[in-house]
Amino acid sequence: MESWLFLALVLLIAIFGHNSSLIIATVVVMVLKLIPYTAKWLPLIQHKGINWGVTVISVAILIPIATGQIGFDDLWAAFKTPAGWIAVGMGIAVAILSKYGVNQLAAVPQVTVALVLGTIIGVVAFKGIAAGPVIASGITYCIVTGTVPCQVDTLNNEN
């Protein structure tokens, strides 16, 4: 019963905050709970869902290449601007943080509750987008463990 109340609260917050992604996600989870014998599937979705989501996001990112909206000229042009180089660096940083985040979510499920709350607050109160829980988990891991991905200090000393 507690899970239903928690999901209903999330749904109400999502509705109040006009966040369609969170509304859809919450309704999907509630429907899955209603379907008989899905108790076996929910842990699988929990475990593999992040990877499935990353795959869907990757497909969406690659579509402009497939449609010809982005080509090699755009790639070369990106390297001619500071923003392009920063974007490459941030892409690398996010990929590294996401690696730690996925491991953190698997190893310490309690963090998920705090991340969900933080994500809901960010989405509803600050009109953000719920796209960063894995990255947030990676940042949490780095802060909690004192880990510095890629040893940034070592890279700076090589110059």
Backbone as CSV, one residue per row, in Angstrom:
resi,resn,N_x,N_y,N_z,CA_x,CA_y,CA_z,C_x,C_y,C_z
1,MET,0.828,-1.203,0.000,0.000,0.000,0.000,0.868,1.261,0.000
2,GLU,1.995,1.197,0.723,2.878,2.360,0.802,3.393,2.762,-0.582
3,SER,3.709,1.761,-1.413,4.223,2.076,-2.748,3.173,2.812,-3.585
4,TRP,1.902,2.423,-3.433,0.825,3.099,-4.166,0.694,4.558,-3.711
5,LEU,0.776,4.766,-2.400,0.682,6.132,-1.878,1.851,6.987,-2.372
6,PHE,3.052,6.399,-2.356,4.244,7.102,-2.816,4.104,7.460,-4.298
7,LEU,3.675,6.487,-5.105,3.488,6.741,-6.537,2.390,7.782,-6.781
8,ALA,1.323,7.714,-6.001,0.244,8.704,-6.133,0.756,10.098,-5.800
9,LEU,1.594,10.211,-4.780,2.182,11.495,-4.418,3.070,12.021,-5.554
10,VAL,3.886,11.141,-6.117,4.730,11.539,-7.246,3.864,11.997,-8.413
11,LEU,2.795,11.261,-8.680,1.885,11.620,-9.768,1.246,12.994,-9.526
12,LEU,0.796,13.234,-8.312,0.198,14.531,-7.988,1.204,15.666,-8.157
13,ILE,2.423,15.442,-7.691,3.469,16.459,-7.840,3.746,16.700,-9.323
14,ALA,3.797,15.625,-10.102,4.049,15.749,-11.543,2.918,16.513,-12.229
15,ILE,1.691,16.206,-11.837,0.535,16.912,-12.416,0.585,18.387,-12.010
16,PHE,0.826,18.638,-10.736,0.914,20.005,-10.231,2.030,20.780,-10.941
17,GLY,3.141,20.098,-11.194,4.277,20.731,-11.849,4.209,20.726,-13.359
18,HIS,3.126,20.181,-13.927,2.928,20.122,-15.386,4.097,19.430,-16.086
19,ASN,4.564,18.308,-15.508,5.685,17.591,-16.111,5.176,16.308,-16.757
20,SER,5.003,16.355,-18.073,4.400,15.222,-18.771,5.285,13.973,-18.730
21,SER,6.602,14.129,-18.766,7.482,12.953,-18.713,7.301,12.193,-17.407
22,LEU,7.268,12.933,-16.316,7.106,12.296,-15.013,5.700,11.722,-14.850
23,ILE,4.703,12.397,-15.404,3.329,11.870,-15.364,3.284,10.531,-16.099
24,ILE,3.823,10.509,-17.323,3.806,9.271,-18.117,4.567,8.158,-17.399
25,ALA,5.746,8.477,-16.896,6.548,7.457,-16.208,5.809,6.891,-14.998
26,THR,5.198,7.764,-14.223,4.482,7.307,-13.026,3.269,6.461,-13.404
27,VAL,2.523,6.889,-14.399,1.353,6.116,-14.838,1.789,4.751,-15.377
28,VAL,2.865,4.714,-16.145,3.360,3.430,-16.670,3.706,2.490,-15.522
29,VAL,4.403,3.003,-14.518,4.768,2.155,-13.375,3.517,1.693,-12.632
30,MET,2.539,2.574,-12.468,1.305,2.184,-11.779,0.551,1.116,-12.574
31,VAL,0.513,1.261,-13.895,-0.150,0.255,-14.735,0.592,-1.075,-14.645
32,LEU,1.912,-1.014,-14.672,2.695,-2.256,-14.539,2.386,-2.956,-13.214
33,LYS,2.218,-2.167,-12.150,1.875,-2.764,-10.851,0.503,-3.432,-10.873
34,LEU,-0.400,-2.915,-11.705,-1.752,-3.472,-11.780,-1.805,-4.797,-12.555
35,ILE,-0.904,-4.972,-13.494,-0.919,-6.165,-14.340,-0.443,-7.367,-13.518
36,PRO,-1.214,-8.454,-13.539,-0.813,-9.633,-12.776,0.533,-10.191,-13.257
37,TYR,1.295,-10.701,-12.332,2.574,-11.389,-12.582,3.695,-10.473,-13.063
38,THR,3.521,-9.155,-12.933,4.620,-8.270,-13.344,5.666,-8.116,-12.244
39,ALA,5.402,-8.660,-11.082,6.383,-8.563,-10.000,7.721,-9.148,-10.431
40,LYS,7.680,-10.125,-11.339,8.918,-10.723,-11.851,9.610,-9.783,-12.830
41,TRP,8.835,-8.935,-13.519,9.394,-8.063,-14.549,9.919,-6.746,-13.992
42,LEU,9.334,-6.285,-12.900,9.744,-4.987,-12.364,11.237,-4.933,-12.006
43,PRO,11.796,-5.941,-11.341,13.240,-5.885,-11.068,14.086,-5.885,-12.343
44,LEU,13.631,-6.593,-13.367,14.357,-6.602,-14.640,14.338,-5.205,-15.258
45,ILE,13.179,-4.570,-15.246,13.064,-3.217,-15.788,13.925,-2.255,-14.972
46,GLN,13.899,-2.417,-13.654,14.719,-1.568,-12.795,16.199,-1.753,-13.133
47,HIS,16.614,-2.989,-13.311,18.027,-3.294,-13.555,18.479,-2.885,-14.953
48,LYS,17.670,-3.163,-15.957,18.050,-2.916,-17.354,17.504,-1.612,-17.920
49,GLY,16.548,-1.005,-17.243,15.869,0.173,-17.767,16.794,1.326,-18.088
50,ILE,17.789,1.557,-17.240,18.712,2.660,-17.499,19.444,2.424,-18.814
51,ASN,19.905,1.195,-19.028,20.594,0.887,-20.286,19.655,1.031,-21.480
52,TRP,18.413,0.593,-21.328,17.436,0.756,-22.406,17.219,2.240,-22.691
53,GLY,17.102,3.028,-21.634,16.899,4.465,-21.793,18.073,5.131,-22.493
54,VAL,19.289,4.739,-22.116,20.478,5.283,-22.768,20.468,4.915,-24.251
55,THR,20.030,3.710,-24.560,19.953,3.292,-25.965,18.961,4.157,-26.736
56,VAL,17.797,4.407,-26.143,16.787,5.244,-26.803,17.325,6.660,-26.998
57,ILE,17.987,7.206,-25.981,18.574,8.546,-26.104,19.640,8.553,-27.195
58,SER,20.462,7.514,-27.241,21.510,7.430,-28.273,20.906,7.397,-29.667
59,VAL,19.821,6.652,-29.827,19.133,6.610,-31.122,18.658,8.017,-31.489
60,ALA,18.044,8.710,-30.549,17.539,10.059,-30.816,18.675,11.011,-31.191
61,ILE,19.820,10.855,-30.554,20.972,11.710,-30.851,21.529,11.427,-32.242
62,LEU,21.456,10.170,-32.677,22.019,9.785,-33.973,21.087,10.086,-35.159
63,ILE,19.821,10.320,-34.904,18.860,10.575,-35.982,19.268,11.757,-36.871
64,PRO,19.714,12.890,-36.302,20.123,13.988,-37.197,21.277,13.613,-38.132
65,ILE,22.129,12.687,-37.729,23.194,12.208,-38.615,22.570,11.383,-39.733
66,ALA,21.620,10.520,-39.361,20.975,9.656,-40.354,20.167,10.453,-41.371
67,THR,19.581,11.554,-40.928,18.752,12.353,-41.847,19.565,13.380,-42.626
68,GLY,20.843,13.479,-42.330,21.705,14.418,-43.037,21.699,15.819,-42.464
69,GLN,20.996,16.029,-41.350,20.988,17.350,-40.721,22.359,17.706,-40.150
70,ILE,23.110,16.685,-39.734,24.455,16.875,-39.198,25.403,16.031,-40.032
71,GLY,26.467,16.658,-40.498,27.457,15.952,-41.309,28.863,16.243,-40.814
72,PHE,29.859,15.805,-41.597,31.250,15.996,-41.213,31.626,17.469,-41.127
73,ASP,31.031,18.287,-41.981,31.314,19.725,-41.920,30.947,20.289,-40.554
74,ASP,29.804,19.830,-40.012,29.379,20.275,-38.683,30.347,19.789,-37.610
75,LEU,30.825,18.566,-37.756,31.786,18.016,-36.802,33.053,18.856,-36.791
76,TRP,33.587,19.147,-37.984,34.821,19.936,-38.062,34.583,21.347,-37.541
77,ALA,33.419,21.905,-37.827,33.098,23.258,-37.367,33.050,23.332,-35.845
78,ALA,32.586,22.263,-35.213,32.501,22.237,-33.746,33.881,22.388,-33.119
79,PHE,34.902,21.837,-33.766,36.248,21.901,-33.209,36.906,23.262,-33.424
80,LYS,36.228,24.149,-34.126,36.762,25.489,-34.362,36.273,26.493,-33.326
81,THR,35.426,26.026,-32.409,34.878,26.944,-31.403,35.195,26.450,-29.999
82,PRO,35.343,27.367,-29.053,35.534,26.945,-27.657,34.350,26.112,-27.156
83,ALA,33.135,26.487,-27.573,31.945,25.738,-27.137,32.015,24.289,-27.608
84,GLY,32.531,24.077,-28.822,32.669,22.707,-29.330,33.614,21.879,-28.478
85,TRP,34.750,22.462,-28.129,35.712,21.745,-27.284,35.150,21.494,-25.887
86,ILE,34.456,22.497,-25.339,33.824,22.321,-24.021,32.783,21.209,-24.097
87,ALA,32.004,21.172,-25.190,30.986,20.129,-25.348,31.620,18.748,-25.399
88,VAL,32.730,18.616,-26.103,33.427,17.321,-26.144,33.878,16.935,-24.737
89,GLY,34.467,17.881,-24.033,34.918,17.605,-22.664,33.779,17.227,-21.738
90,MET,32.664,17.931,-21.855,31.508,17.628,-21.006,30.905,16.271,-21.372
91,GLY,30.932,15.944,-22.663,30.461,14.612,-23.075,31.287,13.519,-22.427
92,ILE,32.605,13.715,-22.410,33.500,12.744,-21.764,33.210,12.688,-20.265
93,ALA,33.087,13.860,-19.628,32.835,13.913,-18.184,31.523,13.237,-17.821
94,VAL,30.483,13.499,-18.602,29.169,12.903,-18.333,29.227,11.385,-18.497
95,ALA,29.937,10.915,-19.511,30.053,9.467,-19.707,30.761,8.817,-18.523
96,ILE,31.806,9.462,-18.031,32.529,8.922,-16.873,31.646,8.953,-15.633
97,LEU,30.987,10.079,-15.388,30.108,10.187,-14.221,28.961,9.187,-14.301
98,SER,28.426,8.983,-15.500,27.334,8.020,-15.666,27.778,6.611,-15.325
99,LYS,29.019,6.270,-15.662,29.547,4.948,-15.303,29.506,4.756,-13.792
100,TYR,29.982,5.755,-13.067,29.939,5.677,-11.605,28.497,5.683,-11.114
101,GLY,27.640,6.456,-11.783,26.244,6.555,-11.376,25.493,5.250,-11.485
102,VAL,25.684,4.538,-12.594,25.015,3.243,-12.768,25.467,2.282,-11.682
103,ASN,26.770,2.256,-11.406,27.286,1.380,-10.354,26.731,1.772,-8.990
104,GLN,26.653,3.077,-8.738,26.129,3.567,-7.461,24.668,3.160,-7.284
105,LEU,23.859,3.336,-8.320,22.444,2.979,-8.220,22.266,1.489,-7.967
106,ALA,23.123,0.667,-8.568,23.029,-0.777,-8.369,23.492,-1.171,-6.977
107,ALA,24.534,-0.526,-6.477,25.131,-0.922,-5.202,24.409,-0.338,-3.997
108,VAL,23.857,0.858,-4.128,23.243,1.545,-2.997,21.856,2.047,-3.412
109,PRO,20.864,1.147,-3.416,19.527,1.540,-3.876,18.893,2.666,-3.058
110,GLN,19.338,2.846,-1.801,18.774,3.912,-0.975,19.028,5.285,-1.604
111,VAL,20.129,5.404,-2.338,20.444,6.672,-2.994,19.364,7.007,-4.018
112,THR,18.751,5.982,-4.590,17.718,6.193,-5.597,16.591,7.048,-5.054
113,VAL,16.185,6.809,-3.815,15.085,7.570,-3.207,15.443,9.052,-3.157
114,ALA,16.652,9.353,-2.703,17.081,10.746,-2.614,17.197,11.368,-4.007
115,LEU,17.688,10.588,-4.969,17.801,11.098,-6.337,16.431,11.365,-6.949
116,VAL,15.487,10.480,-6.682,14.121,10.678,-7.183,13.551,11.962,-6.596
117,LEU,13.716,12.143,-5.297,13.208,13.353,-4.647,13.873,14.593,-5.243
118,GLY,15.189,14.559,-5.363,15.904,15.694,-5.935,15.488,15.976,-7.369
119,THR,15.299,14.919,-8.137,14.879,15.073,-9.525,13.480,15.670,-9.601
120,ILE,12.572,15.185,-8.754,11.207,15.720,-8.735,11.230,17.202,-8.362
121,ILE,12.005,17.560,-7.357,12.104,18.971,-6.953,12.672,19.807,-8.104
122,GLY,13.725,19.296,-8.744,14.334,20.021,-9.852,13.387,20.204,-11.021
123,VAL,12.598,19.172,-11.294,11.662,19.223,-12.419,10.488,20.140,-12.114
124,VAL,9.910,19.971,-10.941,8.695,20.710,-10.615,8.997,22.154,-10.197
125,ALA,9.927,22.331,-9.289,10.178,23.663,-8.741,11.026,24.538,-9.666
126,PHE,11.929,23.902,-10.417,12.855,24.690,-11.224,12.673,24.483,-12.724
127,LYS,11.579,23.790,-13.099,11.254,23.547,-14.511,12.380,22.838,-15.254
128,GLY,13.091,21.959,-14.526,14.162,21.191,-15.146,13.625,19.995,-15.909
129,ILE,14.539,19.195,-16.402,14.189,17.982,-17.140,14.825,16.803,-16.418
130,ALA,14.061,15.739,-16.243,14.534,14.564,-15.511,15.449,13.714,-16.382
131,ALA,16.577,14.270,-16.768,17.492,13.537,-17.636,18.792,13.189,-16.932
132,GLY,18.956,13.591,-15.697,20.266,13.426,-15.090,20.399,12.571,-13.856
133,PRO,19.453,11.670,-13.524,19.643,10.890,-12.301,20.897,10.028,-12.297
134,VAL,21.273,9.475,-13.422,22.476,8.647,-13.458,23.706,9.520,-13.236
135,ILE,23.731,10.672,-13.873,24.855,11.588,-13.683,24.878,12.084,-12.240
136,ALA,23.712,12.430,-11.711,23.632,12.867,-10.313,24.142,11.776,-9.381
137,SER,23.817,10.538,-9.691,24.314,9.431,-8.890,25.832,9.327,-8.995
138,GLY,26.368,9.549,-10.182,27.822,9.531,-10.363,28.499,10.625,-9.564
139,ILE,27.916,11.817,-9.587,28.465,12.924,-8.805,28.383,12.591,-7.319
140,THR,27.246,12.017,-6.896,27.096,11.596,-5.505,28.181,10.608,-5.127
141,TYR,28.414,9.630,-5.989,29.461,8.629,-5.738,30.817,9.306,-5.564
142,CYS,31.143,10.216,-6.456,32.443,10.893,-6.388,32.587,11.697,-5.104
143,ILE,31.526,12.381,-4.691,31.582,13.176,-3.469,31.687,12.274,-2.241
144,VAL,30.844,11.240,-2.186,30.806,10.362,-1.016,32.110,9.586,-0.859
145,THR,32.676,9.127,-1.969,33.892,8.308,-1.888,35.167,9.126,-2.031
146,GLY,35.044,10.386,-2.411,36.224,11.204,-2.625,36.963,10.858,-3.909
147,THR,36.298,10.168,-4.820,36.899,9.761,-6.080,36.919,10.938,-7.045
148,VAL,38.028,11.106,-7.736,38.145,12.137,-8.762,38.344,11.418,-10.092
149,PRO,37.282,11.351,-10.916,37.423,10.667,-12.200,38.546,11.266,-13.040
150,CYS,39.299,10.402,-13.675,40.390,10.792,-14.574,41.520,11.528,-13.877
151,GLN,41.502,11.586,-12.573,42.563,12.254,-11.831,42.903,13.601,-12.457
152,VAL,41.981,14.531,-12.367,42.116,15.848,-12.991,43.415,16.531,-12.568
153,ASP,43.811,16.417,-11.293,45.045,17.059,-10.839,46.261,16.514,-11.587
154,THR,46.286,15.205,-11.842,47.400,14.594,-12.564,47.459,15.133,-13.986
155,LEU,46.302,15.280,-14.635,46.271,15.799,-15.999,46.798,17.235,-16.047
156,ASN,46.448,18.048,-15.047,46.902,19.442,-15.021,48.398,19.545,-14.800
157,ASN,48.988,18.632,-14.040,50.410,18.682,-13.765,51.266,18.270,-14.958
158,GLU,50.680,17.610,-15.948,51.441,17.156,-17.110,51.753,18.304,-18.049
159,ASN,51.057,19.426,-17.947,51.269,20.550,-18.879,52.537,21.282,-18.603
